[in-house]
mmCIF file with all atom_site columns, C-alpha atoms and ligand atoms in Angstrom:
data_model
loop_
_atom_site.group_PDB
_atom_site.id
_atom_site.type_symbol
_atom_site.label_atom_id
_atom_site.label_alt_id
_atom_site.label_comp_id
_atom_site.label_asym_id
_atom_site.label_entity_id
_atom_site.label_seq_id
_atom_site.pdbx_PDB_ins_code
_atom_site.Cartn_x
_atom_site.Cartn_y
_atom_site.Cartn_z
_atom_site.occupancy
_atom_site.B_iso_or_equiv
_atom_site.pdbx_formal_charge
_atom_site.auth_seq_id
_atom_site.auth_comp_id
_atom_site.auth_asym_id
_atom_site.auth_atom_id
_atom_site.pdbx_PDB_model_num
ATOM   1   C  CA  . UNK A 1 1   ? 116.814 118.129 134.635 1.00 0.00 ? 1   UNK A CA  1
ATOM   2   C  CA  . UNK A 1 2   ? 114.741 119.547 131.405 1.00 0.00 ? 2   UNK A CA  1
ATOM   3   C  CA  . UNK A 1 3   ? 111.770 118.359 129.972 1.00 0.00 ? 3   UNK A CA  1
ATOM   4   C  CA  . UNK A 1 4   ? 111.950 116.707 127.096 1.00 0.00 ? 4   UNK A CA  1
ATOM   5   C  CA  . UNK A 1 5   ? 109.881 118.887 124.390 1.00 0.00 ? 5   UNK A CA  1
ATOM   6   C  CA  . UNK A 1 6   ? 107.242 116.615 122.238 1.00 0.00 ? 6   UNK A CA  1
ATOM   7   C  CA  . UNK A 1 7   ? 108.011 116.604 118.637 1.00 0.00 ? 7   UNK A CA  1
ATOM   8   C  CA  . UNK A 1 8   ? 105.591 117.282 115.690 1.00 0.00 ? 8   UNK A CA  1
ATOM   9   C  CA  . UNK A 1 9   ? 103.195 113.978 115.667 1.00 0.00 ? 9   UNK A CA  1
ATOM   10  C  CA  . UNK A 1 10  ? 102.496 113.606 112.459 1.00 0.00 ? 10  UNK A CA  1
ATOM   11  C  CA  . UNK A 1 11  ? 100.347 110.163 111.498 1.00 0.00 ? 11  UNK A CA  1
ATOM   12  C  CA  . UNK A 1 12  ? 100.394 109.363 107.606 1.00 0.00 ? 12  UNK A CA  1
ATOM   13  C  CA  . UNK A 1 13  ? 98.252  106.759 106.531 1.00 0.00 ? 13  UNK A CA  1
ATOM   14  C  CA  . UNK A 1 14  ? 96.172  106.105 103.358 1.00 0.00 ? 14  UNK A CA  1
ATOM   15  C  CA  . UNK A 1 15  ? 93.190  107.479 104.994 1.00 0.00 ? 15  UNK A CA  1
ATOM   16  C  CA  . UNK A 1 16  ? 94.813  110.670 105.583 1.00 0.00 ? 16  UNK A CA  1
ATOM   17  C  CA  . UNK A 1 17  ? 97.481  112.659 107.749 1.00 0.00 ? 17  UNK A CA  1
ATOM   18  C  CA  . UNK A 1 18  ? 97.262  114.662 111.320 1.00 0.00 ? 18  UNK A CA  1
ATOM   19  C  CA  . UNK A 1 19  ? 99.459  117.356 112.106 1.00 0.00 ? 19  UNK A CA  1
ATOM   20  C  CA  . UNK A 1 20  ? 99.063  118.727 109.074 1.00 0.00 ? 20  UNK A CA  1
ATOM   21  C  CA  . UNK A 1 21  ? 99.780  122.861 108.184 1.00 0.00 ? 21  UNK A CA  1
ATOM   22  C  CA  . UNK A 1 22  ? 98.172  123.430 104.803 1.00 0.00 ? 22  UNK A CA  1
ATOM   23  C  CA  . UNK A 1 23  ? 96.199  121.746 102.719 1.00 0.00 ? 23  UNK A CA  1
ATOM   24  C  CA  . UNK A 1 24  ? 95.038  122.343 98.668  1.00 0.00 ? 24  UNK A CA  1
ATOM   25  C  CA  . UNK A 1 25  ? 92.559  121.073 96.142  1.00 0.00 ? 25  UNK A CA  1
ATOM   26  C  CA  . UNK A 1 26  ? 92.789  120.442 92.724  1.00 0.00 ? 26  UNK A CA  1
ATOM   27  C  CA  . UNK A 1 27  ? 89.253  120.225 91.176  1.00 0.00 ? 27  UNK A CA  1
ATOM   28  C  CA  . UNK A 1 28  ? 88.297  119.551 87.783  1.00 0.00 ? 28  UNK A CA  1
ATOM   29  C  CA  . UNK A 1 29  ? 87.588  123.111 86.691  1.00 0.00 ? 29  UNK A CA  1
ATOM   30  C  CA  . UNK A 1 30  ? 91.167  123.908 87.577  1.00 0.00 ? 30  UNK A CA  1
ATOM   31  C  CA  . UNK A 1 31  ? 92.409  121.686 85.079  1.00 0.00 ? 31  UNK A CA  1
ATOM   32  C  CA  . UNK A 1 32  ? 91.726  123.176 81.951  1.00 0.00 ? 32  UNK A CA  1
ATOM   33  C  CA  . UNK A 1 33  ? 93.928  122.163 79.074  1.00 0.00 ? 33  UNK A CA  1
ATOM   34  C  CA  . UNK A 1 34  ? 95.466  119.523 80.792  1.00 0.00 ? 34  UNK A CA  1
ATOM   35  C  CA  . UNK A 1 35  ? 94.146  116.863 78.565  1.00 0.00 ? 35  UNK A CA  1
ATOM   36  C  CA  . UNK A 1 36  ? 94.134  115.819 75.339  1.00 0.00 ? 36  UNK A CA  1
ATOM   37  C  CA  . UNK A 1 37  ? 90.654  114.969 74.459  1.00 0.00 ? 37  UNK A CA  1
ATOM   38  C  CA  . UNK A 1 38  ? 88.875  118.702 74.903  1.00 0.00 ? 38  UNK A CA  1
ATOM   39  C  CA  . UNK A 1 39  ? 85.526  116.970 73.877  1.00 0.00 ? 39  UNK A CA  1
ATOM   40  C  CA  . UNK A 1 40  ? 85.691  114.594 76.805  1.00 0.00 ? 40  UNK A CA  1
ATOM   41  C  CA  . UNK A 1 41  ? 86.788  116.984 79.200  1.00 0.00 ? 41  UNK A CA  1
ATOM   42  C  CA  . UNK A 1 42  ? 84.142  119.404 78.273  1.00 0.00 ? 42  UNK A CA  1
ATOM   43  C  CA  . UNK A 1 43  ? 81.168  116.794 78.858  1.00 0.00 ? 43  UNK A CA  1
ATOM   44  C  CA  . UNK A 1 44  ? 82.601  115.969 81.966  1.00 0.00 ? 44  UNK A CA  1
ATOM   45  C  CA  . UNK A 1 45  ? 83.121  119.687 83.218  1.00 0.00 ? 45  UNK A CA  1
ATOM   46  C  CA  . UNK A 1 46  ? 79.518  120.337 82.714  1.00 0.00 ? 46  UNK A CA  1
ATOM   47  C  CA  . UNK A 1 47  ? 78.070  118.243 85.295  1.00 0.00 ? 47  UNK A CA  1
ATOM   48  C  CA  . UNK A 1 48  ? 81.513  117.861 88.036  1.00 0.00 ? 48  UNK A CA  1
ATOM   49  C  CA  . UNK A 1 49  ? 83.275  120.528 87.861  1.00 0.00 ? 49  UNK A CA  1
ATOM   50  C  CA  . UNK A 1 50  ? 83.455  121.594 91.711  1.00 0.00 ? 50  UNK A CA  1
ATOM   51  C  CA  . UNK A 1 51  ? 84.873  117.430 92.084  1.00 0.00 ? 51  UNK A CA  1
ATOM   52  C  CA  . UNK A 1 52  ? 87.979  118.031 93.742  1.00 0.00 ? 52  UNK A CA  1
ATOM   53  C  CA  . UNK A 1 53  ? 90.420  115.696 91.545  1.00 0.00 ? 53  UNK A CA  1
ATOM   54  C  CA  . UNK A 1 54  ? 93.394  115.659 94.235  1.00 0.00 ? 54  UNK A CA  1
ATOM   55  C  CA  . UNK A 1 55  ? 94.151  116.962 97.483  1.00 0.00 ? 55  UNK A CA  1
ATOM   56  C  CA  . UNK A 1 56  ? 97.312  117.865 98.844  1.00 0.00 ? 56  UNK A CA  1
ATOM   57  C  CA  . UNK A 1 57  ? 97.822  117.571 103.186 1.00 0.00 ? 57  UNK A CA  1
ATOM   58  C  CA  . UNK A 1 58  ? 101.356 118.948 104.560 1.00 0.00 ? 58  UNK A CA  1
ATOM   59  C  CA  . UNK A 1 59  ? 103.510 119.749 106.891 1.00 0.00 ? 59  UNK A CA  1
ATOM   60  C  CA  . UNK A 1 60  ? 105.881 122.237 106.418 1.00 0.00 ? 60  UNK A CA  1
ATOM   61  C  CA  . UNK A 1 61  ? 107.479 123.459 109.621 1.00 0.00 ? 61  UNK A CA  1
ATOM   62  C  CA  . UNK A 1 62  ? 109.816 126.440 107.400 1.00 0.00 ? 62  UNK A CA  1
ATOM   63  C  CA  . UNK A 1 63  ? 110.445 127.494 103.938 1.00 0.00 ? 63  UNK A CA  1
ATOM   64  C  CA  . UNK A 1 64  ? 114.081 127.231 104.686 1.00 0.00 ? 64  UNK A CA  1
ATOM   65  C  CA  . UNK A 1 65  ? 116.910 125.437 103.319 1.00 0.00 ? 65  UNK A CA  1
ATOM   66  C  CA  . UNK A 1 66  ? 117.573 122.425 104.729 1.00 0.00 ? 66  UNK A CA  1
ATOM   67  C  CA  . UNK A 1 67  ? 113.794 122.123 105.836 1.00 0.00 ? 67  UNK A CA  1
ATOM   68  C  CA  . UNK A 1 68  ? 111.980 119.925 104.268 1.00 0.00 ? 68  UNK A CA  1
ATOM   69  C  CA  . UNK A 1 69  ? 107.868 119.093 103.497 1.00 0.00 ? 69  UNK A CA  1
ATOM   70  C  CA  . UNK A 1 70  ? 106.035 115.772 104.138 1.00 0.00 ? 70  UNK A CA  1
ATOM   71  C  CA  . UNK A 1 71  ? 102.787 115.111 103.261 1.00 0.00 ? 71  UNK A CA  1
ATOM   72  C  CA  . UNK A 1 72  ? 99.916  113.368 101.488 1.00 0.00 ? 72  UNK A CA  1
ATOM   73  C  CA  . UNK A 1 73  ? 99.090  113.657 97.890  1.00 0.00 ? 73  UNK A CA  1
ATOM   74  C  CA  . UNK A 1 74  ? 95.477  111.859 96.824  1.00 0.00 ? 74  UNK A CA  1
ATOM   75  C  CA  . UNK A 1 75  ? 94.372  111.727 93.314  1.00 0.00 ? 75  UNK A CA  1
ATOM   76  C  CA  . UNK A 1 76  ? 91.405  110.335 92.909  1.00 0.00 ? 76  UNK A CA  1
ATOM   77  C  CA  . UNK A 1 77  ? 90.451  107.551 89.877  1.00 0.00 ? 77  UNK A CA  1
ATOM   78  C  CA  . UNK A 1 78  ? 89.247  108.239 86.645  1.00 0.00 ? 78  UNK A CA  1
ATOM   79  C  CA  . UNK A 1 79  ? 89.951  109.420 82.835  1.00 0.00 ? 79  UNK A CA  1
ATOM   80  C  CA  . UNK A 1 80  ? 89.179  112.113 80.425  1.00 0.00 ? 80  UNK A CA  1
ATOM   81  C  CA  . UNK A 1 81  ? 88.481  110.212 77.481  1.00 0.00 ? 81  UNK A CA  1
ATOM   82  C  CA  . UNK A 1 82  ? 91.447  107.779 77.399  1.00 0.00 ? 82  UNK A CA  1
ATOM   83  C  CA  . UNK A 1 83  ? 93.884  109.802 79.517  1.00 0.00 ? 83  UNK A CA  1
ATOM   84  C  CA  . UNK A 1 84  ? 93.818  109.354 82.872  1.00 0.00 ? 84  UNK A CA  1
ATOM   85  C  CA  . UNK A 1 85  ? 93.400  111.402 86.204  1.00 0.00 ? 85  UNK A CA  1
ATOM   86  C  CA  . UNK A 1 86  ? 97.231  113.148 86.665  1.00 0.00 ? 86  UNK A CA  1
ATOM   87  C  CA  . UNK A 1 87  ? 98.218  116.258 88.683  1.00 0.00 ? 87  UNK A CA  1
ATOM   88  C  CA  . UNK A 1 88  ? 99.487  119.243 87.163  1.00 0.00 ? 88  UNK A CA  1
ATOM   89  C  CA  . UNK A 1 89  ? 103.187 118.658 87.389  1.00 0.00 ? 89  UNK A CA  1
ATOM   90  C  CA  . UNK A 1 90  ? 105.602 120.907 88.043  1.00 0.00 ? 90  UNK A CA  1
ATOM   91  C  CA  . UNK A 1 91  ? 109.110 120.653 87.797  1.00 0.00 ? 91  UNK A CA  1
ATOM   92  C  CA  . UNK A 1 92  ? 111.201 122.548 91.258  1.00 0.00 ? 92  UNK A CA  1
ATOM   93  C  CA  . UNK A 1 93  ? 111.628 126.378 90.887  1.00 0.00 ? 93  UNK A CA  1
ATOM   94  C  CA  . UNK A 1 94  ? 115.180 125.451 92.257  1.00 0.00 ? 94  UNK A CA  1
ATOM   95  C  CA  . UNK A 1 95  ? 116.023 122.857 89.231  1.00 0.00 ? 95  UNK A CA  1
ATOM   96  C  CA  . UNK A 1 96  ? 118.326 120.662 91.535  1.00 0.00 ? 96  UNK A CA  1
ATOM   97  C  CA  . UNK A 1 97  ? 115.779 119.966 94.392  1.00 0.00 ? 97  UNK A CA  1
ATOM   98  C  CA  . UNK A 1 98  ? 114.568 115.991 94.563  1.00 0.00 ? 98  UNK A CA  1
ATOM   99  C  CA  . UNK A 1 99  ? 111.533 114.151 95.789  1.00 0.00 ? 99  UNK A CA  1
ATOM   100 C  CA  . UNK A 1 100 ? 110.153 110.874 97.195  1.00 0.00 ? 100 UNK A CA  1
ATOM   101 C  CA  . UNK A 1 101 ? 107.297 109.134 97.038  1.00 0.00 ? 101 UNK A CA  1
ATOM   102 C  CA  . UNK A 1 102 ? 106.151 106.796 98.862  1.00 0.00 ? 102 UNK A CA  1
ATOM   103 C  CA  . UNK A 1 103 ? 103.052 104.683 97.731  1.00 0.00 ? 103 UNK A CA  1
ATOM   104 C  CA  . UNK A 1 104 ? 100.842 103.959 99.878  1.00 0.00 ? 104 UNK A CA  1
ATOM   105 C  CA  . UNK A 1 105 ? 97.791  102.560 98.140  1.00 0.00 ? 105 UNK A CA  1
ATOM   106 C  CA  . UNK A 1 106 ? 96.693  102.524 94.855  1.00 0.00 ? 106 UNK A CA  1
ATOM   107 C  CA  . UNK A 1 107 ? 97.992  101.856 91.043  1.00 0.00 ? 107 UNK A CA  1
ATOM   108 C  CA  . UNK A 1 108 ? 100.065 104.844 89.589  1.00 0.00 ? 108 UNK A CA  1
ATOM   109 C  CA  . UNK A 1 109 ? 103.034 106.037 87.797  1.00 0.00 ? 109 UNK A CA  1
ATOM   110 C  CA  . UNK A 1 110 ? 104.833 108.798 88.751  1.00 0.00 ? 110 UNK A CA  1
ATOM   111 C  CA  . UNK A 1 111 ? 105.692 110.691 85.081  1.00 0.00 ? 111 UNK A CA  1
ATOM   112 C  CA  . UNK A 1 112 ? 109.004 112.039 84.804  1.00 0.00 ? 112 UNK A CA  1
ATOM   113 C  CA  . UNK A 1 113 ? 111.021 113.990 82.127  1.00 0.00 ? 113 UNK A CA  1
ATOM   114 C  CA  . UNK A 1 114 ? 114.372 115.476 81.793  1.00 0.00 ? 114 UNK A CA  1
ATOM   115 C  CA  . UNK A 1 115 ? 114.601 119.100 80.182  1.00 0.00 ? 115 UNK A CA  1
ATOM   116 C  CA  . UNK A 1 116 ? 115.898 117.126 76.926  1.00 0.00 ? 116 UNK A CA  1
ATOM   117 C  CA  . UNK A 1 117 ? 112.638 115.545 76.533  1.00 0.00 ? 117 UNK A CA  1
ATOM   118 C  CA  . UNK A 1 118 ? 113.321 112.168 78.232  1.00 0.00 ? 118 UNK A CA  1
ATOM   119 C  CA  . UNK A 1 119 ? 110.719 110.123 79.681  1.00 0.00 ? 119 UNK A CA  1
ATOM   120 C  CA  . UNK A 1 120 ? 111.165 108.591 82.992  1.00 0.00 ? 120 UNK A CA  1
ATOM   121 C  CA  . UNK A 1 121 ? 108.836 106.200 84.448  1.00 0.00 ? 121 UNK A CA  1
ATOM   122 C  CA  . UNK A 1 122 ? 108.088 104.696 87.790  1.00 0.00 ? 122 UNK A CA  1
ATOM   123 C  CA  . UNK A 1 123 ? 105.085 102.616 88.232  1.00 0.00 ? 123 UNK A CA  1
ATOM   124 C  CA  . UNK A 1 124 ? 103.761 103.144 91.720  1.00 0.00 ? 124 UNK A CA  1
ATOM   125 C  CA  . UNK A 1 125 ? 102.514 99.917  93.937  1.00 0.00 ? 125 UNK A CA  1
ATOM   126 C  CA  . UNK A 1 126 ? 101.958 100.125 97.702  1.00 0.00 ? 126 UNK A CA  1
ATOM   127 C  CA  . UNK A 1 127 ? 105.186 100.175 99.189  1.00 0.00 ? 127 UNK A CA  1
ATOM   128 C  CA  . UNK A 1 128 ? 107.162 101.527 95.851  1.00 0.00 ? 128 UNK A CA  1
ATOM   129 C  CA  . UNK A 1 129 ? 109.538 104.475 96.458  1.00 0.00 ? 129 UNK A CA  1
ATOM   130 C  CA  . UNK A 1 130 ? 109.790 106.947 93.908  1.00 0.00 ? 130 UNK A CA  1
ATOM   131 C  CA  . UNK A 1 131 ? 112.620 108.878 93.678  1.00 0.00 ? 131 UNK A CA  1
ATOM   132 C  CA  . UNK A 1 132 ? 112.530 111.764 91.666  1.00 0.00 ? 132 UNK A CA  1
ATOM   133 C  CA  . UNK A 1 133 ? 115.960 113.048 90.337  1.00 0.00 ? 133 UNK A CA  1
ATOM   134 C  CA  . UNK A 1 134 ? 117.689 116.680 90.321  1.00 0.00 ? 134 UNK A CA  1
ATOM   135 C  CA  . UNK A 1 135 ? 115.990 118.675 87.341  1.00 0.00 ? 135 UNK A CA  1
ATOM   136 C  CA  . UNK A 1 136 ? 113.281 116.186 86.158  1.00 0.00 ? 136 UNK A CA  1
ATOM   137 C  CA  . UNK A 1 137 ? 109.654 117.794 85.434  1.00 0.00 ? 137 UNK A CA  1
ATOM   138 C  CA  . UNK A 1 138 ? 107.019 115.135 87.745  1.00 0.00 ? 138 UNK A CA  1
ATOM   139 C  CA  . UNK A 1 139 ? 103.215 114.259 87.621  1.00 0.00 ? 139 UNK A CA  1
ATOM   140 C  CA  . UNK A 1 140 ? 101.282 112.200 89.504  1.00 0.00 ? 140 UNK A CA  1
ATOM   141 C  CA  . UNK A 1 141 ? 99.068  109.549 87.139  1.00 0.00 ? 141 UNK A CA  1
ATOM   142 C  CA  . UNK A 1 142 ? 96.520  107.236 88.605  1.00 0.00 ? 142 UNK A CA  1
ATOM   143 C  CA  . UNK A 1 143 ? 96.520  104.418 86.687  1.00 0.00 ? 143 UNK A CA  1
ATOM   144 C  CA  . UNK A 1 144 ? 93.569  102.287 88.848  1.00 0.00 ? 144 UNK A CA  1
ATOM   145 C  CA  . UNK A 1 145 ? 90.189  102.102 90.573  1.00 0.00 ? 145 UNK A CA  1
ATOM   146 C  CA  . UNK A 1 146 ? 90.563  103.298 93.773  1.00 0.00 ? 146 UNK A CA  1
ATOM   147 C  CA  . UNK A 1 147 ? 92.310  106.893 95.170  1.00 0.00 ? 147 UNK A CA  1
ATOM   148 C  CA  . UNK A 1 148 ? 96.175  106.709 94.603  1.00 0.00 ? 148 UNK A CA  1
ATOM   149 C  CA  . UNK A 1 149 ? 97.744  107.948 97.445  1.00 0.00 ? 149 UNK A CA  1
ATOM   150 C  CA  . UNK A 1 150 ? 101.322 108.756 98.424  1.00 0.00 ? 150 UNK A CA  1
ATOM   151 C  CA  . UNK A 1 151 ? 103.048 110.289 100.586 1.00 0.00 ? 151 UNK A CA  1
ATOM   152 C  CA  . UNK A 1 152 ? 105.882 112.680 100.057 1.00 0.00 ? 152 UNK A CA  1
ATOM   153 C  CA  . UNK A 1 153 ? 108.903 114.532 101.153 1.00 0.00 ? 153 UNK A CA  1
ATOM   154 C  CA  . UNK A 1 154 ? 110.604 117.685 99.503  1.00 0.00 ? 154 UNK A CA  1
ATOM   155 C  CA  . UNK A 1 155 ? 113.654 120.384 100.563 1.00 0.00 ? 155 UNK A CA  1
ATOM   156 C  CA  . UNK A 1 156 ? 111.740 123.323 101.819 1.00 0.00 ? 156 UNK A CA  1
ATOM   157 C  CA  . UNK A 1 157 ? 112.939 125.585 99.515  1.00 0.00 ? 157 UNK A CA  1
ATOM   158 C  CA  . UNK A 1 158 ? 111.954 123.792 96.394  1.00 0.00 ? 158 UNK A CA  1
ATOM   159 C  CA  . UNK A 1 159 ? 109.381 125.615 95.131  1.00 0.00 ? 159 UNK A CA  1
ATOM   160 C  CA  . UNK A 1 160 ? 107.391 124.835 92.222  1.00 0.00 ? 160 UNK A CA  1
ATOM   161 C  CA  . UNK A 1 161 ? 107.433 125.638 88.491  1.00 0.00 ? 161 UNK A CA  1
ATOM   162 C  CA  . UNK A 1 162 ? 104.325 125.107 86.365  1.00 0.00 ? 162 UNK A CA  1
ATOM   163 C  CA  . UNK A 1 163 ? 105.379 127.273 82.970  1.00 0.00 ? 163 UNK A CA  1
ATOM   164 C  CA  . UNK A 1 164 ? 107.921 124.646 82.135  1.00 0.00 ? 164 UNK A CA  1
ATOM   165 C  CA  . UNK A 1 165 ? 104.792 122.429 81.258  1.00 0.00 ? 165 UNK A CA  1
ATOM   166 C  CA  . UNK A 1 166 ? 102.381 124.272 80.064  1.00 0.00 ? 166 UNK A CA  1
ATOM   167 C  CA  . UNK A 1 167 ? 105.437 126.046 77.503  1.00 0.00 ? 167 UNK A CA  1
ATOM   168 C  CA  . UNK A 1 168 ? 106.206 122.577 76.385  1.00 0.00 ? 168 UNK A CA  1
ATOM   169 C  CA  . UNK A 1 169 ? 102.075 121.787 75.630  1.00 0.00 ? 169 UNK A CA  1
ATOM   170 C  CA  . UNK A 1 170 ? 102.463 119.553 78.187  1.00 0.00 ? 170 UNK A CA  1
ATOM   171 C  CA  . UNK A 1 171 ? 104.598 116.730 78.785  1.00 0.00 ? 171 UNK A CA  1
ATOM   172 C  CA  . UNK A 1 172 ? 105.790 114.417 76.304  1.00 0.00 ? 172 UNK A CA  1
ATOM   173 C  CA  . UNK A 1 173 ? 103.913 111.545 76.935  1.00 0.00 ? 173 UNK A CA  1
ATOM   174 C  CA  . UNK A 1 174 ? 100.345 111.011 77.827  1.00 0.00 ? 174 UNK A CA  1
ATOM   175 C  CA  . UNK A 1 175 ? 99.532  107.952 79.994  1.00 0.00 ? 175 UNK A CA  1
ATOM   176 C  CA  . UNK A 1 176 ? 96.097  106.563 78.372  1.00 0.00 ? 176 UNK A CA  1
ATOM   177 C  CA  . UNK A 1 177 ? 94.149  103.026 78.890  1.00 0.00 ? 177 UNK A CA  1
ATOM   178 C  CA  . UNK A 1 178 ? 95.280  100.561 76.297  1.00 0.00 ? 178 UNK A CA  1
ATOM   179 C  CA  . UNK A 1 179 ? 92.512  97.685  76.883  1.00 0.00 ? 179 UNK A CA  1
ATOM   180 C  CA  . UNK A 1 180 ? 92.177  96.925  80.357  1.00 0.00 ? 180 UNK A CA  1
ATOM   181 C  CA  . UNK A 1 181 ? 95.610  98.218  81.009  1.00 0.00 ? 181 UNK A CA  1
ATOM   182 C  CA  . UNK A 1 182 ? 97.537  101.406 80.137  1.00 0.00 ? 182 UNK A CA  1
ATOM   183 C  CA  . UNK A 1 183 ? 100.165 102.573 77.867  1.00 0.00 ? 183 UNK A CA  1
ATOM   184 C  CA  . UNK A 1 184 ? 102.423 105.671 77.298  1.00 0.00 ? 184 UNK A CA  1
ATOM   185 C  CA  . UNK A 1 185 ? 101.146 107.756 73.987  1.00 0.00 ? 185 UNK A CA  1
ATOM   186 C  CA  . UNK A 1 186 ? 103.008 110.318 72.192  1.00 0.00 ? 186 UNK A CA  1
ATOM   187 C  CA  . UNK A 1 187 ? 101.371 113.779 73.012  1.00 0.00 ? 187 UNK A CA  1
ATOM   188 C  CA  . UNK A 1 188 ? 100.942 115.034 69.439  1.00 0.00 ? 188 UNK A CA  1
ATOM   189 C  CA  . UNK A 1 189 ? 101.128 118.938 71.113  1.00 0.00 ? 189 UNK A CA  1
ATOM   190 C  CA  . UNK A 1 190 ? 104.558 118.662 72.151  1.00 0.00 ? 190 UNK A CA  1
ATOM   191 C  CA  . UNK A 1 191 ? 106.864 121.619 72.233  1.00 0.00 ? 191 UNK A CA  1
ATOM   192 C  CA  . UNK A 1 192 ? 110.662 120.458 72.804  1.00 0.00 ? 192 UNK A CA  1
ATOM   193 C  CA  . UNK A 1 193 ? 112.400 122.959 74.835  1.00 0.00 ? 193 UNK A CA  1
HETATM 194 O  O1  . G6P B 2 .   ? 101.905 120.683 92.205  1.00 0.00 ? 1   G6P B O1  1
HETATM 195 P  P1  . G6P B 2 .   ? 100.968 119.758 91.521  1.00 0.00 ? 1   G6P B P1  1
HETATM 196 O  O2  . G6P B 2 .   ? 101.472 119.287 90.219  1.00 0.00 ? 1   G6P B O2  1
HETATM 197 O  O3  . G6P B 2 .   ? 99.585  120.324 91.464  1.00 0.00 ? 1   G6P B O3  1
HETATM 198 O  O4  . G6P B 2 .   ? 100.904 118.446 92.357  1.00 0.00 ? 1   G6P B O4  1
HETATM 199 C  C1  . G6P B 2 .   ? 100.486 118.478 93.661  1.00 0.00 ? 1   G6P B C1  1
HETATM 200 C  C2  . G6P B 2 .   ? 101.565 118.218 94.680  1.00 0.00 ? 1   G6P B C2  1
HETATM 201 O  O5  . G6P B 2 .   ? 102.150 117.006 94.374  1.00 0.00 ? 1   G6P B O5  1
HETATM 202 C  C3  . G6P B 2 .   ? 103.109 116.539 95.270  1.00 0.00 ? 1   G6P B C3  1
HETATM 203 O  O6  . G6P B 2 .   ? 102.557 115.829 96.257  1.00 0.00 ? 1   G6P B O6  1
HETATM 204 C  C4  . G6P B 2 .   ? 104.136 117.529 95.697  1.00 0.00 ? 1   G6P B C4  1
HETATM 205 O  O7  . G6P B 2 .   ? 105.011 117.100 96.639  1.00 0.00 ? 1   G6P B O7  1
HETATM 206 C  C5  . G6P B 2 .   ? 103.497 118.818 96.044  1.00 0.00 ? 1   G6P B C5  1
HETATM 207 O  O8  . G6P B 2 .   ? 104.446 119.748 96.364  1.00 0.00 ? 1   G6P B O8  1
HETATM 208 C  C6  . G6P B 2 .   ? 102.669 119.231 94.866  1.00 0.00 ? 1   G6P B C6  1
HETATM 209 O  O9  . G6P B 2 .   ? 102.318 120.558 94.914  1.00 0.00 ? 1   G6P B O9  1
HETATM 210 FE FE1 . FE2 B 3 .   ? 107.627 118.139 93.375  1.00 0.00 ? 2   FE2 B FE1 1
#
């Protein structure tokens, strides 16, 4: 009789993953441009900016298709000026390749928008699935107090795109605080495609 082989143990929680084969940080300094308010970031970027903003843990047994990557995204809280803390955003290098996300603590939204220009929103609660569709460009936003954390899944093969933001001047809407809540602004730099 064979042994059984163990599988990958992988343990996701909001604290963090094991079994993980990569890892990357996002600090402030790499952020450049990403905001609207260049005053704001400015002030902030001379006193933090080695602060990692988000981390990225994965695993990601292949690069092939049909593989596919799970991990843990954490963005940390915060705003520059009025906008708040977001990833970069990318949209797939291979258009048609989706996403979850699964929320596991925090307040978010996870930004979305079709090559047309067409915002999609999710707002991201523990326990919210985000499903992100063929072809939609996707950020991260966190929208509380505490780290937003989720955790992911992607096809292998995806790959990621940044130019299709930063050709655009970013995406078309800006999540900012309205109050003691938030609300979806206009970016004023827009480019449509
Ligand atoms: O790629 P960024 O916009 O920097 O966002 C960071 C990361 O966010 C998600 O968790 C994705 O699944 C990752 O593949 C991505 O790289
Ligand atoms: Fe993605």
């Amino acid at each position: 009789m064979s042994e059984p082989l163990p599988g990958p143990a992988l343990v996701i929680k909001p604290e963090g993953m094991t079994g993980r084969t990569g890892r990357y940080e996002k600090r402030l300094s790499d952020l450049d441009g990403l905001f609207a308010d260049a005053e704001a970031f400015a002030a902030r970027l001379a006193t933090e900016a080695d602060r990692v903003i988000y981390h990225v843990d994965e695993f990601r047994p292949s690069g092939a298709a049909g593989d596919l990557i799970t991990g843990i995204s954490t963005l940390s809280a915060g705003r520059v000026g009025a906008e708040f803390h977001m990833t970069r955003g990318h949209i797939h290098a291979q258009h048609d390749r989706t996403e979850i996300y699964h929320c596991l603590s925090g307040h978010g939204l996870m930004l979305m928008e079709t090559l047309d220009g067409q915002t999609v929103v999710t707002e991201l609660r523990p326990g919210v699935v985000a499903y992100v569709p063929p072809v939609h460009i996707h950020r991260s936003v966190n929208l509380g107090d505490e780290d937003l954390v989720t955790l992911f899944c992607y096809p292998a093969d995806a790959g990621q795109d940044y130019g299709i933001i930063a050709r655009s001047g970013g995406m078309r809407h800006r999540a900012v605080a309205d109050g003691t809540g938030w609300r979806l602004e206009e970016n004023s730099g827009y480019v449509p495609r």
